Short mmCIF file of C-alpha atoms in Angstrom, two decimals:
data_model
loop_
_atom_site.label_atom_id
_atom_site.label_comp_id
_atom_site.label_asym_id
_atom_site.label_seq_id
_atom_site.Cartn_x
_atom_site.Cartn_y
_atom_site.Cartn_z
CA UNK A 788 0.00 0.00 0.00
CA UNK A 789 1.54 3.25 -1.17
CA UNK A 790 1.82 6.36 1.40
CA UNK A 791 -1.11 9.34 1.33
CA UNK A 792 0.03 12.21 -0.58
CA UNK A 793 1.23 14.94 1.24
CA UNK A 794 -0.91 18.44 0.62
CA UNK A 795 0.81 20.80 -1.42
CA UNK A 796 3.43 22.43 0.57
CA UNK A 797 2.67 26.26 0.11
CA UNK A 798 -0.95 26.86 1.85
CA UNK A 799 -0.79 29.55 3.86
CA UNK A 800 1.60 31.39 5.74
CA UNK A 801 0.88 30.88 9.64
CA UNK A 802 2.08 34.19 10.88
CA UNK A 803 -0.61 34.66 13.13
CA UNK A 804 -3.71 32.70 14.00
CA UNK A 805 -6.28 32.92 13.59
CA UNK A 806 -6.02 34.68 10.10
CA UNK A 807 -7.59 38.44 10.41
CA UNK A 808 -9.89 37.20 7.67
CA UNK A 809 -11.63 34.97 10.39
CA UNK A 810 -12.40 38.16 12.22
CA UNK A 811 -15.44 40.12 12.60
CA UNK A 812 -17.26 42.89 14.13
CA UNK A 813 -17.64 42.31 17.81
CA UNK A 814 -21.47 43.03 18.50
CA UNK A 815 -20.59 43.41 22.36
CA UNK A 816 -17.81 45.97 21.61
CA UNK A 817 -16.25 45.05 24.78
CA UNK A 818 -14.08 47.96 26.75
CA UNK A 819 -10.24 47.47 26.75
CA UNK A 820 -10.45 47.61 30.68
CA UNK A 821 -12.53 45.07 31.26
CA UNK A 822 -10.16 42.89 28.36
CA UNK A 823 -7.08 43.88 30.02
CA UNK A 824 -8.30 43.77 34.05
CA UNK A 825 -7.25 40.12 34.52
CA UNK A 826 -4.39 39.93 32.30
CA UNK A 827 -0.80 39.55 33.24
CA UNK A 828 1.00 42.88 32.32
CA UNK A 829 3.98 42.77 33.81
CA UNK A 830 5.27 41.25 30.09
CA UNK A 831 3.54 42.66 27.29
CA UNK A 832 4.81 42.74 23.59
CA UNK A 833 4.37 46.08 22.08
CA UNK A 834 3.25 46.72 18.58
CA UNK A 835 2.79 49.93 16.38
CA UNK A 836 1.51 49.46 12.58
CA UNK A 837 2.60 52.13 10.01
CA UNK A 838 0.34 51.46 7.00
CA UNK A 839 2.37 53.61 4.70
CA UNK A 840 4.89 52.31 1.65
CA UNK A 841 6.64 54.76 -1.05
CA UNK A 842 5.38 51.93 -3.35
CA UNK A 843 3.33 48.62 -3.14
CA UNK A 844 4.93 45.09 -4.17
CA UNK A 845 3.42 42.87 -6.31
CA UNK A 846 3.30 40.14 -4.32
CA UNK A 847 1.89 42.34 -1.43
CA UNK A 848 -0.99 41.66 1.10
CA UNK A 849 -0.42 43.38 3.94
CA UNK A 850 -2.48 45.86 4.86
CA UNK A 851 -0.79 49.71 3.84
CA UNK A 852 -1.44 51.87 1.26
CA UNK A 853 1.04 53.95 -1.26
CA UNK A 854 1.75 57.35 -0.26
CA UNK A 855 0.12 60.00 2.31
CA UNK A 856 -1.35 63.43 0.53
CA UNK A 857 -2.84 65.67 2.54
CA UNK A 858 -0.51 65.51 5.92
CA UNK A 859 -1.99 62.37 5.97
CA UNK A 860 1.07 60.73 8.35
CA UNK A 861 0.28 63.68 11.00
CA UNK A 862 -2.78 62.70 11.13
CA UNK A 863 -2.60 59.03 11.44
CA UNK A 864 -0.01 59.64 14.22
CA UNK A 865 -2.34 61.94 16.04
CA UNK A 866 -4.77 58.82 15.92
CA UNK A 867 -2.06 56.52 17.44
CA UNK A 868 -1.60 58.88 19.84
CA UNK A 869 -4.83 59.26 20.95
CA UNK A 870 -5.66 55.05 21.25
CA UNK A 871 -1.95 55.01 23.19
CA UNK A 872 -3.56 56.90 25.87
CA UNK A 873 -7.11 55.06 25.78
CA UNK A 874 -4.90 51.57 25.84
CA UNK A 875 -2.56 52.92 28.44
CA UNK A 876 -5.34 54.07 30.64
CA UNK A 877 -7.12 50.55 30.16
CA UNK A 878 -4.23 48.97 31.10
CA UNK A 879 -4.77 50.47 35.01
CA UNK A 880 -2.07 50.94 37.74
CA UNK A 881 -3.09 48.62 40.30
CA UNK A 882 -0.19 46.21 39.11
CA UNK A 883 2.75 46.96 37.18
CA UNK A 884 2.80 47.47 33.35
CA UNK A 885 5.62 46.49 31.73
CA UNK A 886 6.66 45.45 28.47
CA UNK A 887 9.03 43.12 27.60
CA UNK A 888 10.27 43.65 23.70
CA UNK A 889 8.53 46.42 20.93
CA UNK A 890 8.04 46.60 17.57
CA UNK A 891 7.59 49.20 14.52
CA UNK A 892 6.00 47.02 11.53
CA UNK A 893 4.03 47.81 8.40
CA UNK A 894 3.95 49.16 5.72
CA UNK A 895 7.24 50.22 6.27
CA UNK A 896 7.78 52.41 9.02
CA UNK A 897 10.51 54.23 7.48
CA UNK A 898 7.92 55.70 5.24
CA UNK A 899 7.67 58.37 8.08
CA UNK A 900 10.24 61.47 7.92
CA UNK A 901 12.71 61.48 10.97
CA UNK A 902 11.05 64.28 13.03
CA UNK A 903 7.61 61.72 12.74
CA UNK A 904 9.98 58.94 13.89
CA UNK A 905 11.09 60.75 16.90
CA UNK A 906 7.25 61.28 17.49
CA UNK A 907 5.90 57.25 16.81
CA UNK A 908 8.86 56.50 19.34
CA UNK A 909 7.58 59.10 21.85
CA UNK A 910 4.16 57.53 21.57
CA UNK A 911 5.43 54.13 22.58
CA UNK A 912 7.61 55.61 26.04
CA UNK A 913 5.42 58.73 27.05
CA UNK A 914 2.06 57.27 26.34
CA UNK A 915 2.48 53.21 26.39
CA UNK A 916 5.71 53.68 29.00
CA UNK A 917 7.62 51.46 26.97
CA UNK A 918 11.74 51.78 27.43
CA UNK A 919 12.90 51.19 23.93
CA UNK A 920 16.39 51.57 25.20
CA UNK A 921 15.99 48.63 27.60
CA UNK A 922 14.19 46.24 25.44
CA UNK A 923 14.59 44.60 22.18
CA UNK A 924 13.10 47.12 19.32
CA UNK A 925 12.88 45.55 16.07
CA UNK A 926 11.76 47.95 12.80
CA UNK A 927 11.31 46.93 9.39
CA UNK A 928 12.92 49.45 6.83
CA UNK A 929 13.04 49.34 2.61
CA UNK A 930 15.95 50.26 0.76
CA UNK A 931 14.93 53.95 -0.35
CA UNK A 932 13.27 54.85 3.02
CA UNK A 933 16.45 53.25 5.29
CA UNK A 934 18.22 56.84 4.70
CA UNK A 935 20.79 58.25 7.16
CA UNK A 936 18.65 60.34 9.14
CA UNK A 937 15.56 57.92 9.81
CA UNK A 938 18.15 55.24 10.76
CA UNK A 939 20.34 58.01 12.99
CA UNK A 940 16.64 58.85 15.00
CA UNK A 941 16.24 55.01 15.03
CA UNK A 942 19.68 53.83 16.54
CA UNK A 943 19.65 56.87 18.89
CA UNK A 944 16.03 55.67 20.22
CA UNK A 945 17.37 52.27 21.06
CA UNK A 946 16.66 50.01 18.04
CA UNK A 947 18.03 46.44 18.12
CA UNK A 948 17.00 44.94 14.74
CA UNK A 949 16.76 46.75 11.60
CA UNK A 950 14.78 44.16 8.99
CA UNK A 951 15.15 44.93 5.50
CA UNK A 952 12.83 44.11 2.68
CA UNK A 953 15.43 43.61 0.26
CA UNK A 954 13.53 40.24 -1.58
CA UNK A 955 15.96 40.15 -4.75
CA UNK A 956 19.61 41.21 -5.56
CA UNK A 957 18.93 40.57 -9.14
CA UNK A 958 16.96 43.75 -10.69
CA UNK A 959 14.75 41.73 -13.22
CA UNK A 960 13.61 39.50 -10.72
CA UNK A 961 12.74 42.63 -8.33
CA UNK A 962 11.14 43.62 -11.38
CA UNK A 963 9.13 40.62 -12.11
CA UNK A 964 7.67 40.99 -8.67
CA UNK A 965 6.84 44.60 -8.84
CA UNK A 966 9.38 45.87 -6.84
CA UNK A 967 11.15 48.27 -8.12
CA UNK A 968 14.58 48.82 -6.97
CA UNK A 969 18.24 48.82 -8.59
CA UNK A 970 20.82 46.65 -6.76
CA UNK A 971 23.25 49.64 -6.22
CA UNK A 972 20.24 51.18 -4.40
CA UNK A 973 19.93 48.40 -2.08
CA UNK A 974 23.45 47.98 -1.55
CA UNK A 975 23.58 51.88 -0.68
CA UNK A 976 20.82 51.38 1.88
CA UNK A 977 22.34 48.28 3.92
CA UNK A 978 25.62 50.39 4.15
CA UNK A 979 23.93 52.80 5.48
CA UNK A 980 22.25 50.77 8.10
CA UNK A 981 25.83 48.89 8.81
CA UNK A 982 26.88 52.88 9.32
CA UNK A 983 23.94 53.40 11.85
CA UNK A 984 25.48 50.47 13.40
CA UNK A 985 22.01 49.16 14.79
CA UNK A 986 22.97 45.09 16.54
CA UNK A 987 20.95 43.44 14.37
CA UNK A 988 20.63 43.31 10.68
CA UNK A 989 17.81 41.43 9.08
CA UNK A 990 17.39 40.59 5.36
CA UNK A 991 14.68 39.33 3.30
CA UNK A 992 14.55 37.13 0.36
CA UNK A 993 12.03 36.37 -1.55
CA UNK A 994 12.33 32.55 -3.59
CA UNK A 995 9.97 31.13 -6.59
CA UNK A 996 10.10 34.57 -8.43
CA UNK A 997 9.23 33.84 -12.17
CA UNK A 998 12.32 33.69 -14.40
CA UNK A 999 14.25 32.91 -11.32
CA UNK A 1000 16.88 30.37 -11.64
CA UNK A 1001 19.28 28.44 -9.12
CA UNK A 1002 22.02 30.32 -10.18
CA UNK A 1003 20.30 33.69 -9.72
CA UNK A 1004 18.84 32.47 -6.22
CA UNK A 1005 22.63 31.62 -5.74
CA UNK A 1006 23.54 35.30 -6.56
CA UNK A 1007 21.17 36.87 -4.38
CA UNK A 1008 21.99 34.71 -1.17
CA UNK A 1009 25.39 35.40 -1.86
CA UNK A 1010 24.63 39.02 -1.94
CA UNK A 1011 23.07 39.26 1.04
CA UNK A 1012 25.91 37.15 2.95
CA UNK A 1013 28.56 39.91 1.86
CA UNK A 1014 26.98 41.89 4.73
CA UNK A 1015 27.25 39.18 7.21
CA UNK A 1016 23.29 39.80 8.49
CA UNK A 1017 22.96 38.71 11.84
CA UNK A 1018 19.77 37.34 10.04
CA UNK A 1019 18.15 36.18 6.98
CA UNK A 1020 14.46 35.33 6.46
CA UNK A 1021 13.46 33.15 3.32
CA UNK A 1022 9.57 33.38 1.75
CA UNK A 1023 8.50 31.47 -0.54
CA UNK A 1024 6.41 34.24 -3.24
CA UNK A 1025 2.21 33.77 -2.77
CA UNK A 1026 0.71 35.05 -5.53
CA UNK A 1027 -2.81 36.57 -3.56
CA UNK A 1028 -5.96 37.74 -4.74
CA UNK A 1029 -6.47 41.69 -5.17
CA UNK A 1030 -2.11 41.93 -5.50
CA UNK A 1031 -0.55 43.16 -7.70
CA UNK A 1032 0.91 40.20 -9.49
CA UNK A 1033 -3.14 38.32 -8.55
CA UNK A 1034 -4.28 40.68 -10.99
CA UNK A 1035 -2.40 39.11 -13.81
CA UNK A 1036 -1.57 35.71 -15.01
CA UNK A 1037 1.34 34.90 -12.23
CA UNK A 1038 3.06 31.26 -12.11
CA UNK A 1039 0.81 29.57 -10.50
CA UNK A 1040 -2.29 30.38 -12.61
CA UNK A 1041 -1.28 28.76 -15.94
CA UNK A 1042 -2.63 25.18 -14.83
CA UNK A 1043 -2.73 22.57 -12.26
CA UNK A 1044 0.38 21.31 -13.83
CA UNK A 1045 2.02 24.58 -13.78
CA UNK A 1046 1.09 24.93 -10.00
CA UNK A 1047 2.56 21.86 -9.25
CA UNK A 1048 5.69 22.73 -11.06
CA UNK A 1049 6.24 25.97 -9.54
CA UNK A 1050 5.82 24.00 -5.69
CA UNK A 1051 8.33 22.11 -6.86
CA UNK A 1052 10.31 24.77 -8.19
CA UNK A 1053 10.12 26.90 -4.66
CA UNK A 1054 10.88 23.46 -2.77
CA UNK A 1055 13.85 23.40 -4.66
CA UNK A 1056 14.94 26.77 -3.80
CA UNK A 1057 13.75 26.87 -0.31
CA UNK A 1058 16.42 23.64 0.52
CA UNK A 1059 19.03 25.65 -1.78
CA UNK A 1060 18.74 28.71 0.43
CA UNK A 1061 18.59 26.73 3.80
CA UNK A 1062 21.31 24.84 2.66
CA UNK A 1063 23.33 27.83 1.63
CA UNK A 1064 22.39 29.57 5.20
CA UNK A 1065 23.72 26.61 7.21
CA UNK A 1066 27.24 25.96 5.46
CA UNK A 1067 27.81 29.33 6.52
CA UNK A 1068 27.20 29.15 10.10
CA UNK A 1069 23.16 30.21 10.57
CA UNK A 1070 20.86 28.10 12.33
CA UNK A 1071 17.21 27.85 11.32
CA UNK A 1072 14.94 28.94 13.97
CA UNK A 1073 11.79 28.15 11.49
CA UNK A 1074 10.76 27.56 7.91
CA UNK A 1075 11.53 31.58 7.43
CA UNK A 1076 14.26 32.51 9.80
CA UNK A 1077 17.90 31.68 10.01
CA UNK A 1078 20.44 32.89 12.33
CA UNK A 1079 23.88 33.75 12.82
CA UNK A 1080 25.10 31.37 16.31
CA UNK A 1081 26.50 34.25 17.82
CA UNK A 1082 23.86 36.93 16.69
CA UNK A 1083 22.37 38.75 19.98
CA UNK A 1084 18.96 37.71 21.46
CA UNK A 1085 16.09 39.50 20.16
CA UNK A 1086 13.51 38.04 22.22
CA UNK A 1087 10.45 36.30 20.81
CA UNK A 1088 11.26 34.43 17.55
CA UNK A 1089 8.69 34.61 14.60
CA UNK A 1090 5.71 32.60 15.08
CA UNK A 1091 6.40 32.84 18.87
CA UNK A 1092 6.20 36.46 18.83
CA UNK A 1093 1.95 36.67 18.27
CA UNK A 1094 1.37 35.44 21.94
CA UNK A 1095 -0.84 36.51 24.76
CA UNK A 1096 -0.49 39.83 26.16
CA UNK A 1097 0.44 41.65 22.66
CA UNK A 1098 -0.75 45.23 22.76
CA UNK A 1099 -0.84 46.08 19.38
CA UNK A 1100 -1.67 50.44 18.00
CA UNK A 1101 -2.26 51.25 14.39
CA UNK A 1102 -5.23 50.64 12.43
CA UNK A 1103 -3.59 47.52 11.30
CA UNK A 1104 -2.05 46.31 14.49
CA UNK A 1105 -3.53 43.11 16.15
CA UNK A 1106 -4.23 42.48 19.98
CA UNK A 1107 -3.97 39.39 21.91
CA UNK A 1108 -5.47 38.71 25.55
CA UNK A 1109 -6.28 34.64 26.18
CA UNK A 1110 -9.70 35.51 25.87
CA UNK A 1111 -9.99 37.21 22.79
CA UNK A 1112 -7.93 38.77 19.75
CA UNK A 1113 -9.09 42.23 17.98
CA UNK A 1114 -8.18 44.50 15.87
CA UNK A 1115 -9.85 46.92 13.29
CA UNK A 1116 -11.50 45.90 9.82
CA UNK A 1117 -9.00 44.21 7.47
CA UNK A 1118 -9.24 44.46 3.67
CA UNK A 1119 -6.30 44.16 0.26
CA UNK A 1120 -8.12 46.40 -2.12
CA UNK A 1121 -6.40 50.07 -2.02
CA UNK A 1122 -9.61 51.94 -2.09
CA UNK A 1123 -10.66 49.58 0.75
CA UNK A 1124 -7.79 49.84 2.85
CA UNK A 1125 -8.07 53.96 2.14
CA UNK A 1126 -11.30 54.03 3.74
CA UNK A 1127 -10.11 51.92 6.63
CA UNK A 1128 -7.29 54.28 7.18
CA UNK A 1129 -9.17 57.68 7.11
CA UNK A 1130 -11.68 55.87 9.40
CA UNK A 1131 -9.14 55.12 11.93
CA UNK A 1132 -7.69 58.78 11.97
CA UNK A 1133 -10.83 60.08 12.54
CA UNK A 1134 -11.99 58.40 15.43
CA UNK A 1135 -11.80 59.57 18.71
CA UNK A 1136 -12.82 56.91 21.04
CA UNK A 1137 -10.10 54.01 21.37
CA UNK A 1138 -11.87 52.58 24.77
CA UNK A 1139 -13.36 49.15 23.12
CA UNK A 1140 -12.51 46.66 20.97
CA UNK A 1141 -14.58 47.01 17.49
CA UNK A 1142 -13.32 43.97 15.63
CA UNK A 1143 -11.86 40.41 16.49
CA UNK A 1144 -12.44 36.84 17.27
CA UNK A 1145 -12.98 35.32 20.76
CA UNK A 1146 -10.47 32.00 21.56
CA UNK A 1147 -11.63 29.31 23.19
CA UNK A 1148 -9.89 26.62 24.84
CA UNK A 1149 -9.81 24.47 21.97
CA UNK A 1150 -8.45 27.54 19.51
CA UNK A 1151 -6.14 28.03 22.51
CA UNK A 1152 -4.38 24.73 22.39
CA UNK A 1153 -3.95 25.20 18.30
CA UNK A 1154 -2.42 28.54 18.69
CA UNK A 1155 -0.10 26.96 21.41
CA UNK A 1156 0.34 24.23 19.35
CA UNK A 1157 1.15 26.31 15.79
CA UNK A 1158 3.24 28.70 17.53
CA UNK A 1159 5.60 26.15 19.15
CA UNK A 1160 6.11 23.20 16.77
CA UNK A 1161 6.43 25.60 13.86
CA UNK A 1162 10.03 26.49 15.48
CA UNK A 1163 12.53 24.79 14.45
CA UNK A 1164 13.36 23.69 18.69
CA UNK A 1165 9.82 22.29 18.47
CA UNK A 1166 7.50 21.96 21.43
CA UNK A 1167 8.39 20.39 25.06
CA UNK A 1168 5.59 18.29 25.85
CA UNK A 1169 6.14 19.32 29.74
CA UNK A 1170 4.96 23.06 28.46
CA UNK A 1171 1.89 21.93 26.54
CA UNK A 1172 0.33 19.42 29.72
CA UNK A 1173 1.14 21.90 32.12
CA UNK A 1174 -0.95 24.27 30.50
CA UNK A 1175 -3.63 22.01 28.35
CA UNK A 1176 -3.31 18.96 31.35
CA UNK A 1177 -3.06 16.47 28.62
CA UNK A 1178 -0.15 16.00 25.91
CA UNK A 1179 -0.93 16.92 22.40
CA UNK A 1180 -2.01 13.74 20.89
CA UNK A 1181 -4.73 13.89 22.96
CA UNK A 1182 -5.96 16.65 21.83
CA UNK A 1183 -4.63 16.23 17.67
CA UNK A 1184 -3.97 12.56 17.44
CA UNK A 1185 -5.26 12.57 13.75
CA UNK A 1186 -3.29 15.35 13.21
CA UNK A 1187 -0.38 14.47 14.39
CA UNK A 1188 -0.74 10.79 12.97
CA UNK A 1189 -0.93 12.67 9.81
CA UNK A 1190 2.02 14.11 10.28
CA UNK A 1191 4.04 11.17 11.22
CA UNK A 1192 3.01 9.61 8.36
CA UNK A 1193 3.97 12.67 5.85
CA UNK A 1194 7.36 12.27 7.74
CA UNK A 1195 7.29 15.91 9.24
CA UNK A 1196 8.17 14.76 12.84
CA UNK A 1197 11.50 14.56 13.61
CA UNK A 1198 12.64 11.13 15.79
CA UNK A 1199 14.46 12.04 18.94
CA UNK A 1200 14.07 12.48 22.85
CA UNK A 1201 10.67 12.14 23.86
CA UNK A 1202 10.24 15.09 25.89
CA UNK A 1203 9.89 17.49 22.61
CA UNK A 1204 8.17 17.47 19.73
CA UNK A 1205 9.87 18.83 16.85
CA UNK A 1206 9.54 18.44 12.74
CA UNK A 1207 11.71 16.69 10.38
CA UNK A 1208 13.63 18.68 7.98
CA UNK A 1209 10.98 18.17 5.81
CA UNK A 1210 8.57 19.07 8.05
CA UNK A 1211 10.03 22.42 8.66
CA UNK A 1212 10.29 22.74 4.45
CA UNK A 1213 5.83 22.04 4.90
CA UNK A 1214 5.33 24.65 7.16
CA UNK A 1215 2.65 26.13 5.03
CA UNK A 1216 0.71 22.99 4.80
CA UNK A 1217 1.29 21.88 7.91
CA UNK A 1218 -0.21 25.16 9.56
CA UNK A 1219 -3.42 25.04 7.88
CA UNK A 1220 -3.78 21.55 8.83
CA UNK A 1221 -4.34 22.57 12.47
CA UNK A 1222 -6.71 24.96 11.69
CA UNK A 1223 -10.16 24.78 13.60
CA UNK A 1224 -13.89 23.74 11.77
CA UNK A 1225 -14.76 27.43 13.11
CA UNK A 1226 -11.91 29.45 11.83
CA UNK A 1227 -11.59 27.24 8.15
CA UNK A 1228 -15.85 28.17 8.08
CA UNK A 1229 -15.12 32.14 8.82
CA UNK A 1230 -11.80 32.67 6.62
CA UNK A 1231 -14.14 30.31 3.72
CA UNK A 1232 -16.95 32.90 4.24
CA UNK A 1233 -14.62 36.06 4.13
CA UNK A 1234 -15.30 38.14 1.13
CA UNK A 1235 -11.73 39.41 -0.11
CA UNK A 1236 -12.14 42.91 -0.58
#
C-alpha cells in the first residue's frame, strides 16, 4: 500500500492565527479595561503598525497603502496617539505594566520622515511607557526609506534589529515581482544601516520569483551574505488575490500542472537557500528565519512572537489577551484599505474593541500548538500538559498521525516534539492543517475585498 500524498506544501503562511480574515465585528464591543483587568501585564509585547509604503509590491498583502497626501502621516499619528492613551489608561495601575520587547512594523515604518519617527517613538515611552532603550526594538525598513537620518533617529532611540525588505539582488527579478529597486540602491541602503550600526541586521529574500533560476537564487543569497546579516528570512512568493501580481496571469495560474511545477520549483529553492544559510554558520529557527550562532537575542522568535499579552496600535495592528484577539476591519483592495485608514484617523474613542475573534480553549491549544512546533526547537511536551493537562495527541492525534506519516516529525528524545527537515520545508501545509472547523468556516466565508 503506497503512502497518502502529502498536501501541497505552500498553503498559507501561519504568521498569526487565527487569520484576520476569520475576524469580525464584535457586537458586544467590549471595553479594553474590562479585556485587560485580569491579564498579566507585567510582560507585554508592544506593537505599532505604520500602514504607509513609497510603493506597493506585487506580491503584497499586507495591509498599507502607497503614499500619504494631505498631511496624511500627522494625522494618522495623532490617531495613534490618541488610542496610546485610551490603551494605556485601560491597562490600570493597580499592578505593574511592563513590556518586555517592541516593535515598529508595516507598511514600512521608514515611510515616516525622521522628526515623525522621533514622534511614533515618543508615543510608545510617554504614552504606552515602553523603554525602547531597555528592550529589544525591532523595525522593518526598505531600501529607499532606510536613509541616514531615519536610521540616525532610530539607533539613537534604542533600536536592536533593523529588517530589510530587500527580496531580490537581481533587478529583473525585483522587477518581475513589482518591486522596483536597482541593486546599487539596495546595496547603498544596507551600508547605510551597517553605518547606523544598529545590533541586528535582518534581510529578506524572496524565492519562486518567475524567471528565477538556481544560479540567480545563488547570486542573491550570496549578496546578502557579503553583509554578514545577523539574520536572513526566506519566503516562498504567494501570488494573492487583489495583489498586484493576482491581478495578472502569475506562475501559478497557468494550470494545475504549472502549480505543481512551480511548488516544486520553490521546494527546490527553499532547501538551496537553507542549505546555503547553514554551510555558513546560521541556524534555522523556522521555515523563514535563520540565524547567525552568535547573533544577539532578540527576544520572541517569529511565530512565537503573536502570543498573549500583545498590545498592538495602528489601524492595522492586532491584539492578543487569552480571551480574545481584535483588531480593526481588514481588507487588500487600495480603495478599501483607504477608507479603513481615514476611518481610523478620525476616530476619537479608542476605549473598546470594534473587531476580532474570541479563543476558546480548543483555539487556545492550536495557537499553542502552531506557535511552538512551527520552530525549528519544536514543542516540550512538559509546556503543553502543564498548560492544556493532557499532551498533544490527545488533543490532535489525527493530526499528528498525519504528520508522522507525511514524515514531518522529527525522531528524537521524547520530551519534545519537533519536525523533520521536511517538516520544517511544509510549514505552510502543515499550519493550515491545524486549523479549527470554526476558523476554516469564517476565513471560507470572508469576502476578499
Amino acid at each position: 500500500m503506497s503512502a497518502p500524498v502529502p498536501p501541497r506544501p505552500y498553503q498559507s503562511y501561519v504568521y498569526a492565527y487565527p487569520h484576520k480574515t476569520a475576524y469580525r465585528p464584535l457586537d458586544d464591543r467590549p471595553t479594553l479595561e474590562s479585556l485587560w483587568e485580569r491579564e498579566p501585564k507585567d510582560a507585554l509585547s508592544l506593537y505599532l503598525h505604520i500602514p504607509f509604503c513609497e510603493v506597493r509590491c506585487g506580491f503584497c498583502n499586507l495591509f498599507t497603502r502607497v503614499g500619504a497626501p494631505d498631511e496624511l502621516t500627522g494625522r494618522y499619528l495623532d490617531a495613534l496617539e490618541r488610542q496610546a492613551t485610551a490603551v494605556r489608561d485601560a491597562l490600570g495601575d493597580a499592578g505593574p505594566v511592563r513590556f518586555a520587547n517592541a516593535a515598529f512594523g508595516g507598511g514600512t515604518p521608514t515611510f515616516l520622515e525622521a522628526a515623525e519617527l522621533e514622534r511614533l517613538c515618543d508615543i510608545a515611552e510617554k504614552r504606552m511607557g515602553a523603554d525602547l532603550r531597555a528592550v529589544p526594538l525591532s523595525v522593518e525598513a526598505s531600501p529607499a526609506t532606510a536613509t541616514a537620518d531615519r536610521l540616525a533617529v532610530l539607533a539613537e532611540r534604542g533600536a536592536t534589529r533593523l529588517s530589510l525588505g530587500v527580496q531580490s539582488f537581481v533587478d529583473e527579478e525585483a522587477r518581475a515581482a513589482v518591486r522596483p529597486q536597482r541593486r546599487a540602491d539596495v546595496e547603498a541602503a544596507l551600508g547605510r544601516i551597517r553605518d547606523a550600526r544598529i545590533p541586528v541586521l535582518n534581510i529578506d529574500l524572496i524565492y519562486g520569483i518567475d524567471g528565477q533560476t538556481a544560479a540567480s537564487w545563488r547570486l542573491s543569497l550570496d549578496a546578502a551574505l557579503a553583509w554578514s546579516p545577523e539574520e536572513v528570512y526566506l519566503y516562498p512568493l504567494y501570488v494573492r488575490p487583489l495583489t498586484g501580481l493576482g491581478r495578472h496571469a502569475g506562475p501559478s495560474a497557468d494550470s494545475c500542472d504549472a502549480e505543481l511545477a512551480w511548488d516544486e520549483q520553490r521546494l527546490r529553492l527553499y532547501r538551496q537557500g537553507r542549505d546555503h544559510l547553514l554551510a555558513h554558520g546560521y541556524e534555522q529557527v523556522s521555515m523563514r528565519m535563520f540565524r547567525l550562532a552568535d547573533a544577539p537575542a532578540q527576544g520572541p522568535d517569529d511565530y512565537a512572537c503573536q502570543t498573549d499579552g500583545m498590545i498592538g496600535l495602528g489601524c492595522g495592528a492586532r491584539s492578543y489577551t487569552s480571551a480574545l484577539h481584535y483588531s480593526f476591519d481588514y481588507a487588500v483592495d487600495m480603495r478599501e484599505i483607504r477608507a479603513i485608514i481615514d476611518a481610523y484617523t478620525a476616530t476619537e474613542d479608542f476605549t473598546r474593541a470594534v473587531h476580532g475573534r474570541y479563543a476558546d480553549e480548543d483555539e487556545a491549544r492550536r495557537r499553542h500548538l502552531l506557535q511552538s512546533l512551527l520552530q525549528a526547537e519544536g514543542m516540550p511536551l512538559d509546556d503543553y500538559r502543564q498548560r492544556f493537562g493532557a499532551g498533544p495527541y490527545a488533543h490532535f492525534a489525527a493530526e499528528l498521525d498525519a504528520f508522522a506519516t507525511h514524515g514531518w516529525l522529527a525522531d528524537g528524545p521524547t520530551g519534545r516534539l519537533r519536525l523533520s527537515p521536511e517538516g520544517l520545508a511544509h510549514s505552510d501545509a502543515l499550519g493550515p492543517a491545524l486549523f479549527s472547523p470554526g476558523v476554516r468556516a469564517a476565513m471560507a466565508a470572508y469576502e476578499t475585498r
